[in-house]
Amino acid sequence: MMREIDVTEQKGKRAWQTVAFSLLGLSALVGFLALGVILYVMVREGASALSWDFLSQFPRKMMTEGGIYPAIVGSFYLTVGAIVVSLPFALASAIWLSEYAHGGVWVRVVRVGVNSLAGVPSIVFGLLGLAFFVKVLGLGISLLAGALTLGLLILPILIRAAEEALGAVPMSFREGALALGATKWYAVRTVVLPSAIPGILTGMILGISRAVGETAPIMFTAAAFYMTRLPETLSDKVMALPYHIFVMATESPNYYKTRSLQFGAAFVLLGMVMLINLGAVTWRARVRRRKQW
Amino acid sequence: MRTRRPRESEARAVAGPPLDLRPVVQAGLRGLIQMIKERWDRPVFLALASASLVALGLLVFFIFREAAPVLREIGLLSFLGPHWNPTGDPASFGALPMIAGSAMVTFAALGLAVPLGYGAAVFIAEVAPGWLKDVAKSALELLAGIPSVIYGFFGLMVVAPFFQRAFGLSTGRTALTAAVLLGIMALPTVASLAEDALTAVPNSYREASMALGATRWQTIRRVTFPAAFSGLIGAAILGMGRAIGETMAVLMVAGNAPQLTASFLKPVRTLTGTIALEMAETPFGGTHYHALFALGALLLLTTLVTNGLAEWLRGRLARKHGR
């Protein structure tokens, strides 16, 4: 016997669904809201501190006046260093995982390694940098030690991004190259890698934005509170934007005088990271749409 | 089968005493060079791919090596004691307040991030139309990309004063402030991983449920959500690992008083905060230095375990649905 459809029951179910979906939408909205509020406050308070002098001058008078030029330059050096250190290993790891390895214990071990490394807190990387790069290798608190530490930190990010990019290249590309008599490496170098380059670059950009914003790993390995000149060699200490923000916010002797400087520095860092990320994300979306292979 | 007549040289080599090995060696070398030219890639990439394992090995080795003297100089029992006063006379190195502080802040943050993260994930994966899905995912990614020092700065300048006024406190830098900030920071991690888990549930499950007359909400509640459960738990655990290890934001807003308290309106100090605060000022190789590395070892161990557990749970989901 068929049960007759109860109209009120159907309506009740619909009502529940509406309530539930609204609540779900609301919880999704919290994320947007947080992003919106943070961006709004930072832009409102920080934009007024922004000027060419602020970006291009050294701090003056115990960092109560002047700009953040050396911190920007320091962050740039650290980030470039981290990428230079990390990218070759990340690329090679991704190529091996995606092109050469076909299952097996070692693949699983490497994957566990990459995942574990990705979960290690950044301050623990700082401790490693201190114990190994600074002390054991005798690099001292320096640009080089900081770049190496940051390089280790972004290694899993770069590996995952590069592996994803390589994995997105269709099998038929490789088969075509191999069928024409190319060796494995020749096929990878001339066919697979060029097709994967946009994806690899977006991953690299995301790694850059991570490295720019990290504070804890460079606290004991590279960062200087205040410098009167730019770093000239790899063994110099550097000022870095995130560390500068931290120090200004927690140890500044004159809060009211430096408030707008602090917001300005935070605004610059946030703006840089957001722009880099936004660029990477939209570019990735475009590449994915365009490449239907 | 046709047999080849031996060449003269071969015949000489077999028969005569002037045994000339040069051609053999040359051919062998050419073969070797050819092989290296064609086969160098696999071993080289394998070696380079082990870089992350080397990095992990370095981490574990050096953190534990520098932490080990704690067992001798302080003793496990007093290292877990309730008083942390490394510069006092006599100095005491009890890590319990920081362990409690980290646990308190982390779990409170999860109390915020997990329900909201799951809600957002279900909304993005199951409810939202395509265009909104893309926008929401990008927003989460941007939120996840904000450096922690910015969260800390925002917390210090905006959230802490707000809580101070709202609750009439002497300082706004409390466990609650840290927990709220951490919750917002963990939200994108939990949400995007939970969304992955939900998306991994095959569509046939949903279709079967709808075909039986269930509404979309009933399908989500009774079919999709339970099917994705292990992945959802994995997402929460990864969020937890992220929250425990977070340093700068917590350091800037938690107040950093190494005290044992159950009140969320009081300052607390976390494991990460202690390392960040004290490492720069402590002499290399002293008991204090080793004690800070021991806190780091504790952090490393916790995150490795939570991470492993989360990956296993997430993998289980994929295996179960045959992907």
CSV table of N, CA and C in Angstrom, one decimal, chain A residues 71-185:
chain,number,residue,atom,x,y,z
A,71,ALA,N,63.4,47.2,7.3
A,71,ALA,CA,62.6,46.0,7.6
A,71,ALA,C,62.0,45.3,6.3
A,72,ILE,N,61.6,46.2,5.4
A,72,ILE,CA,61.1,45.7,4.1
A,72,ILE,C,62.2,45.0,3.3
A,73,VAL,N,63.3,45.7,3.3
A,73,VAL,CA,64.5,45.1,2.5
A,73,VAL,C,64.9,43.7,3.2
A,74,GLY,N,64.9,43.7,4.5
A,74,GLY,CA,65.3,42.5,5.2
A,74,GLY,C,64.4,41.4,4.9
A,75,SER,N,63.1,41.7,5.0
A,75,SER,CA,62.1,40.6,4.7
A,75,SER,C,62.3,40.1,3.3
A,76,PHE,N,62.6,41.0,2.4
A,76,PHE,CA,62.8,40.6,1.0
A,76,PHE,C,63.9,39.7,0.9
A,77,TYR,N,65.1,40.0,1.5
A,77,TYR,CA,66.2,39.2,1.4
A,77,TYR,C,65.9,37.8,2.0
A,78,LEU,N,65.3,37.8,3.2
A,78,LEU,CA,65.0,36.5,3.9
A,78,LEU,C,64.2,35.6,3.0
A,79,THR,N,63.1,36.2,2.4
A,79,THR,CA,62.2,35.5,1.6
A,79,THR,C,62.9,34.9,0.3
A,80,VAL,N,63.6,35.7,-0.4
A,80,VAL,CA,64.4,35.3,-1.5
A,80,VAL,C,65.3,34.1,-1.1
A,81,GLY,N,66.0,34.3,0.0
A,81,GLY,CA,66.9,33.3,0.4
A,81,GLY,C,66.2,32.0,0.7
A,82,ALA,N,65.0,32.1,1.4
A,82,ALA,CA,64.3,30.9,1.7
A,82,ALA,C,63.9,30.1,0.4
A,83,ILE,N,63.4,30.9,-0.6
A,83,ILE,CA,63.0,30.2,-1.8
A,83,ILE,C,64.2,29.6,-2.5
A,84,VAL,N,65.3,30.3,-2.6
A,84,VAL,CA,66.5,29.8,-3.2
A,84,VAL,C,66.9,28.5,-2.6
A,85,VAL,N,66.8,28.4,-1.2
A,85,VAL,CA,67.2,27.2,-0.5
A,85,VAL,C,66.3,26.1,-0.8
A,86,SER,N,65.0,26.4,-0.8
A,86,SER,CA,63.9,25.4,-0.7
A,86,SER,C,63.5,24.9,-2.1
A,87,LEU,N,63.5,25.8,-3.1
A,87,LEU,CA,62.9,25.4,-4.4
A,87,LEU,C,63.5,24.2,-5.1
A,88,PRO,N,64.9,24.1,-5.1
A,88,PRO,CA,65.5,23.0,-5.8
A,88,PRO,C,65.0,21.6,-5.2
A,89,PHE,N,65.1,21.6,-3.9
A,89,PHE,CA,64.7,20.4,-3.2
A,89,PHE,C,63.2,20.1,-3.4
A,90,ALA,N,62.4,21.1,-3.3
A,90,ALA,CA,61.0,20.9,-3.4
A,90,ALA,C,60.7,20.4,-4.8
A,91,LEU,N,61.3,21.0,-5.8
A,91,LEU,CA,61.0,20.6,-7.2
A,91,LEU,C,61.4,19.1,-7.4
A,92,ALA,N,62.6,18.8,-6.9
A,92,ALA,CA,63.2,17.5,-7.1
A,92,ALA,C,62.3,16.5,-6.4
A,93,SER,N,61.8,16.8,-5.2
A,93,SER,CA,61.0,15.9,-4.4
A,93,SER,C,59.7,15.7,-5.2
A,94,ALA,N,59.1,16.8,-5.7
A,94,ALA,CA,57.8,16.6,-6.4
A,94,ALA,C,58.0,15.8,-7.7
A,95,ILE,N,59.1,16.1,-8.4
A,95,ILE,CA,59.3,15.3,-9.6
A,95,ILE,C,59.5,13.8,-9.3
A,96,TRP,N,60.2,13.5,-8.2
A,96,TRP,CA,60.3,12.1,-7.9
A,96,TRP,C,59.0,11.5,-7.5
A,97,LEU,N,58.3,12.2,-6.6
A,97,LEU,CA,57.0,11.7,-6.2
A,97,LEU,C,56.0,11.5,-7.3
A,98,SER,N,56.0,12.4,-8.2
A,98,SER,CA,55.0,12.4,-9.3
A,98,SER,C,55.4,11.6,-10.5
A,99,GLU,N,56.7,11.6,-10.8
A,99,GLU,CA,57.1,11.0,-12.1
A,99,GLU,C,57.8,9.7,-12.0
A,100,TYR,N,58.7,9.6,-10.9
A,100,TYR,CA,59.5,8.4,-10.9
A,100,TYR,C,59.0,7.3,-9.9
A,101,ALA,N,58.4,7.7,-8.8
A,101,ALA,CA,58.0,6.7,-7.8
A,101,ALA,C,56.7,6.2,-8.2
A,102,HIS,N,56.5,4.9,-8.1
A,102,HIS,CA,55.2,4.3,-8.4
A,102,HIS,C,54.8,3.4,-7.2
A,103,GLY,N,54.3,4.0,-6.2
A,103,GLY,CA,53.9,3.3,-5.0
A,103,GLY,C,55.1,2.8,-4.2
A,104,GLY,N,54.9,1.9,-3.3
A,104,GLY,CA,56.1,1.4,-2.5
A,104,GLY,C,56.2,2.1,-1.2
A,105,VAL,N,57.0,1.5,-0.4
A,105,VAL,CA,57.2,1.9,1.0
A,105,VAL,C,57.8,3.3,1.1
A,106,TRP,N,58.9,3.5,0.2
A,106,TRP,CA,59.6,4.7,0.3
A,106,TRP,C,58.7,5.9,0.0
A,107,VAL,N,57.8,5.8,-0.9
A,107,VAL,CA,56.9,6.9,-1.2
A,107,VAL,C,56.1,7.2,0.0
A,108,ARG,N,55.6,6.2,0.7
A,108,ARG,CA,54.8,6.4,1.9
A,108,ARG,C,55.6,7.1,2.9
A,109,VAL,N,56.8,6.7,3.1
A,109,VAL,CA,57.7,7.3,4.1
A,109,VAL,C,57.9,8.8,3.8
A,110,VAL,N,58.2,9.1,2.5
A,110,VAL,CA,58.5,10.5,2.1
A,110,VAL,C,57.2,11.3,2.3
A,111,ARG,N,56.1,10.7,2.0
A,111,ARG,CA,54.8,11.5,2.2
A,111,ARG,C,54.6,11.8,3.6
A,112,VAL,N,54.8,10.8,4.5
A,112,VAL,CA,54.6,11.0,5.9
A,112,VAL,C,55.6,12.1,6.4
A,113,GLY,N,56.8,12.1,5.8
A,113,GLY,CA,57.8,13.1,6.2
A,113,GLY,C,57.3,14.5,5.8
A,114,VAL,N,56.8,14.6,4.6
A,114,VAL,CA,56.3,15.9,4.1
A,114,VAL,C,55.2,16.4,5.0
A,115,ASN,N,54.2,15.5,5.2
A,115,ASN,CA,53.0,15.9,6.0
A,115,ASN,C,53.4,16.3,7.4
A,116,SER,N,54.3,15.5,8.0
A,116,SER,CA,54.7,15.8,9.4
A,116,SER,C,55.4,17.1,9.5
A,117,LEU,N,56.3,17.4,8.5
A,117,LEU,CA,57.0,18.6,8.5
A,117,LEU,C,56.1,19.8,8.4
A,118,ALA,N,55.0,19.6,7.6
A,118,ALA,CA,54.0,20.7,7.4
A,118,ALA,C,53.3,21.0,8.7
A,119,GLY,N,53.2,20.0,9.6
A,119,GLY,CA,52.5,20.3,10.9
A,119,GLY,C,53.4,20.8,12.0
A,120,VAL,N,54.7,20.8,11.8
A,120,VAL,CA,55.6,21.2,12.9
A,120,VAL,C,55.4,22.7,13.2
A,121,PRO,N,55.2,23.2,14.4
A,121,PRO,CA,55.0,24.6,14.7
A,121,PRO,C,56.2,25.4,14.3
A,122,SER,N,56.0,26.6,13.9
A,122,SER,CA,57.0,27.4,13.3
A,122,SER,C,58.1,27.8,14.4
A,123,ILE,N,57.7,27.9,15.7
A,123,ILE,CA,58.6,28.2,16.7
A,123,ILE,C,59.6,27.0,16.9
A,124,VAL,N,59.2,25.8,16.6
A,124,VAL,CA,60.1,24.7,16.7
A,124,VAL,C,61.2,24.7,15.6
A,125,PHE,N,60.8,25.2,14.4
A,125,PHE,CA,61.7,25.5,13.4
A,125,PHE,C,62.8,26.5,13.8
A,126,GLY,N,62.3,27.5,14.6
A,126,GLY,CA,63.2,28.5,15.1
A,126,GLY,C,64.2,27.9,16.1
A,127,LEU,N,63.7,26.9,16.9
A,127,LEU,CA,64.6,26.2,17.8
A,127,LEU,C,65.7,25.4,17.0
A,128,LEU,N,65.2,24.7,16.0
A,128,LEU,CA,66.2,24.0,15.2
A,128,LEU,C,67.2,24.9,14.6
A,129,GLY,N,66.7,26.1,14.0
A,129,GLY,CA,67.6,27.0,13.4
A,129,GLY,C,68.7,27.5,14.4
A,130,LEU,N,68.2,27.7,15.7
A,130,LEU,CA,69.1,28.2,16.7
A,130,LEU,C,70.2,27.1,17.0
A,131,ALA,N,69.7,25.8,17.3
A,131,ALA,CA,70.6,24.8,17.7
A,131,ALA,C,71.5,24.3,16.6
A,132,PHE,N,71.0,24.3,15.3
A,132,PHE,CA,71.7,23.7,14.2
A,132,PHE,C,72.5,24.7,13.4
A,133,PHE,N,71.7,25.6,12.8
A,133,PHE,CA,72.3,26.6,11.9
A,133,PHE,C,73.2,27.6,12.7
A,134,VAL,N,72.6,28.2,13.7
A,134,VAL,CA,73.3,29.3,14.4
A,134,VAL,C,74.5,28.7,15.2
A,135,LYS,N,74.2,27.6,16.0
A,135,LYS,CA,75.3,27.1,16.9
A,135,LYS,C,76.2,26.1,16.2
A,136,VAL,N,75.6,24.9,15.8
A,136,VAL,CA,76.4,23.8,15.3
A,136,VAL,C,77.2,24.2,14.1
A,137,LEU,N,76.5,24.8,13.1
A,137,LEU,CA,77.1,25.2,11.9
A,137,LEU,C,77.9,26.5,12.0
A,138,GLY,N,77.7,27.2,13.2
A,138,GLY,CA,78.4,28.4,13.5
A,138,GLY,C,78.1,29.6,12.6
A,139,LEU,N,76.8,29.6,12.0
A,139,LEU,CA,76.5,30.7,11.2
A,139,LEU,C,76.2,32.0,12.0
A,140,GLY,N,75.9,31.9,13.3
A,140,GLY,CA,75.6,33.0,14.1
A,140,GLY,C,74.2,33.5,13.7
A,141,ILE,N,73.7,34.5,14.4
A,141,ILE,CA,72.4,35.1,14.1
A,141,ILE,C,72.6,35.9,12.8
A,142,SER,N,72.1,35.4,11.7
A,142,SER,CA,72.4,35.9,10.4
A,142,SER,C,71.3,35.7,9.4
A,143,LEU,N,71.4,36.5,8.4
A,143,LEU,CA,70.5,36.4,7.2
A,143,LEU,C,70.5,35.0,6.7
A,144,LEU,N,71.7,34.3,6.6
A,144,LEU,CA,71.8,33.0,6.1
A,144,LEU,C,71.1,32.0,7.0
A,145,ALA,N,71.3,32.1,8.3
A,145,ALA,CA,70.7,31.1,9.2
A,145,ALA,C,69.1,31.3,9.1
A,146,GLY,N,68.7,32.5,9.0
A,146,GLY,CA,67.2,32.8,8.9
A,146,GLY,C,66.6,32.2,7.6
A,147,ALA,N,67.4,32.5,6.5
A,147,ALA,CA,66.9,32.0,5.2
A,147,ALA,C,66.8,30.5,5.2
A,148,LEU,N,67.8,29.8,5.8
A,148,LEU,CA,67.8,28.4,5.8
A,148,LEU,C,66.6,27.8,6.6
A,149,THR,N,66.4,28.5,7.8
A,149,THR,CA,65.3,28.1,8.7
A,149,THR,C,64.0,28.2,7.9
A,150,LEU,N,63.8,29.4,7.3
A,150,LEU,CA,62.5,29.6,6.6
A,150,LEU,C,62.4,28.7,5.4
A,151,GLY,N,63.5,28.4,4.8
A,151,GLY,CA,63.5,27.4,3.7
A,151,GLY,C,63.0,26.1,4.1
A,152,LEU,N,63.4,25.6,5.2
A,152,LEU,CA,62.9,24.3,5.7
A,152,LEU,C,61.4,24.4,6.0
A,153,LEU,N,61.0,25.6,6.5
A,153,LEU,CA,59.6,25.8,6.9
A,153,LEU,C,58.7,25.7,5.7
A,154,ILE,N,59.1,26.3,4.6
A,154,ILE,CA,58.2,26.3,3.4
A,154,ILE,C,58.4,25.1,2.5
A,155,LEU,N,59.4,24.3,2.8
A,155,LEU,CA,59.6,23.1,1.9
A,155,LEU,C,58.4,22.3,1.7
A,156,PRO,N,57.6,21.9,2.7
A,156,PRO,CA,56.4,21.0,2.5
A,156,PRO,C,55.4,21.8,1.6
A,157,ILE,N,55.2,23.1,1.8
A,157,ILE,CA,54.3,23.9,1.0
A,157,ILE,C,54.6,23.8,-0.4
A,158,LEU,N,55.9,24.0,-0.7
A,158,LEU,CA,56.3,24.0,-2.1
A,158,LEU,C,56.2,22.6,-2.7
A,159,ILE,N,56.6,21.6,-2.0
A,159,ILE,CA,56.5,20.2,-2.5
A,159,ILE,C,55.1,19.9,-2.9
A,160,ARG,N,54.1,20.2,-2.0
A,160,ARG,CA,52.7,19.9,-2.2
A,160,ARG,C,52.2,20.6,-3.5
A,161,ALA,N,52.5,21.9,-3.6
A,161,ALA,CA,52.1,22.7,-4.7
A,161,ALA,C,52.6,22.1,-6.0
A,162,ALA,N,54.0,21.8,-6.0
A,162,ALA,CA,54.6,21.4,-7.2
A,162,ALA,C,54.1,20.0,-7.6
A,163,GLU,N,53.8,19.2,-6.6
A,163,GLU,CA,53.3,17.8,-6.9
A,163,GLU,C,51.9,17.9,-7.5
A,164,GLU,N,51.1,18.8,-7.0
A,164,GLU,CA,49.8,18.9,-7.5
A,164,GLU,C,49.8,19.4,-9.0
A,165,ALA,N,50.7,20.4,-9.2
A,165,ALA,CA,50.9,20.9,-10.6
A,165,ALA,C,51.3,19.8,-11.6
A,166,LEU,N,52.3,19.0,-11.1
A,166,LEU,CA,52.8,17.9,-12.0
A,166,LEU,C,51.7,16.9,-12.2
A,167,GLY,N,51.0,16.6,-11.1
A,167,GLY,CA,49.9,15.6,-11.2
A,167,GLY,C,48.8,16.0,-12.2
A,168,ALA,N,48.6,17.3,-12.4
A,168,ALA,CA,47.6,17.8,-13.3
A,168,ALA,C,47.9,17.7,-14.7
A,169,VAL,N,49.2,17.4,-15.0
A,169,VAL,CA,49.6,17.2,-16.5
A,169,VAL,C,49.1,15.8,-16.9
A,170,PRO,N,48.3,15.8,-18.0
A,170,PRO,CA,47.7,14.5,-18.4
A,170,PRO,C,48.7,13.4,-18.8
A,171,MET,N,48.4,12.2,-18.5
A,171,MET,CA,49.3,11.0,-18.8
A,171,MET,C,49.7,11.0,-20.2
A,172,SER,N,48.7,11.4,-21.1
A,172,SER,CA,49.0,11.2,-22.6
A,172,SER,C,50.2,12.0,-23.0
A,173,PHE,N,50.5,13.2,-22.3
A,173,PHE,CA,51.6,14.0,-22.6
A,173,PHE,C,52.9,13.1,-22.5
A,174,ARG,N,53.0,12.4,-21.3
A,174,ARG,CA,54.2,11.6,-21.1
A,174,ARG,C,54.2,10.5,-22.0
A,175,GLU,N,53.1,9.8,-22.3
A,175,GLU,CA,53.1,8.7,-23.2
A,175,GLU,C,53.5,9.1,-24.6
A,176,GLY,N,53.1,10.2,-25.0
A,176,GLY,CA,53.5,10.7,-26.3
A,176,GLY,C,55.0,10.9,-26.4
A,177,ALA,N,55.5,11.5,-25.4
A,177,ALA,CA,57.0,11.8,-25.4
A,177,ALA,C,57.7,10.5,-25.4
A,178,LEU,N,57.3,9.6,-24.5
A,178,LEU,CA,58.0,8.3,-24.4
A,178,LEU,C,57.9,7.5,-25.7
A,179,ALA,N,56.7,7.5,-26.3
A,179,ALA,CA,56.5,6.8,-27.5
A,179,ALA,C,57.4,7.3,-28.7
A,180,LEU,N,57.8,8.6,-28.6
A,180,LEU,CA,58.7,9.1,-29.6
A,180,LEU,C,60.1,8.8,-29.3
A,181,GLY,N,60.4,8.0,-28.2
A,181,GLY,CA,61.7,7.6,-27.9
A,181,GLY,C,62.5,8.4,-26.9
A,182,ALA,N,61.8,9.4,-26.3
A,182,ALA,CA,62.4,10.2,-25.3
A,182,ALA,C,62.7,9.3,-24.1
A,183,THR,N,63.9,9.7,-23.4
A,183,THR,CA,64.1,9.0,-22.1
A,183,THR,C,63.1,9.7,-21.1
A,184,LYS,N,63.0,9.1,-19.9
A,184,LYS,CA,62.1,9.6,-18.9
A,184,LYS,C,62.4,11.0,-18.6
A,185,TRP,N,63.7,11.3,-18.3
A,185,TRP,CA,64.1,12.6,-17.9
A,185,TRP,C,63.9,13.6,-19.0
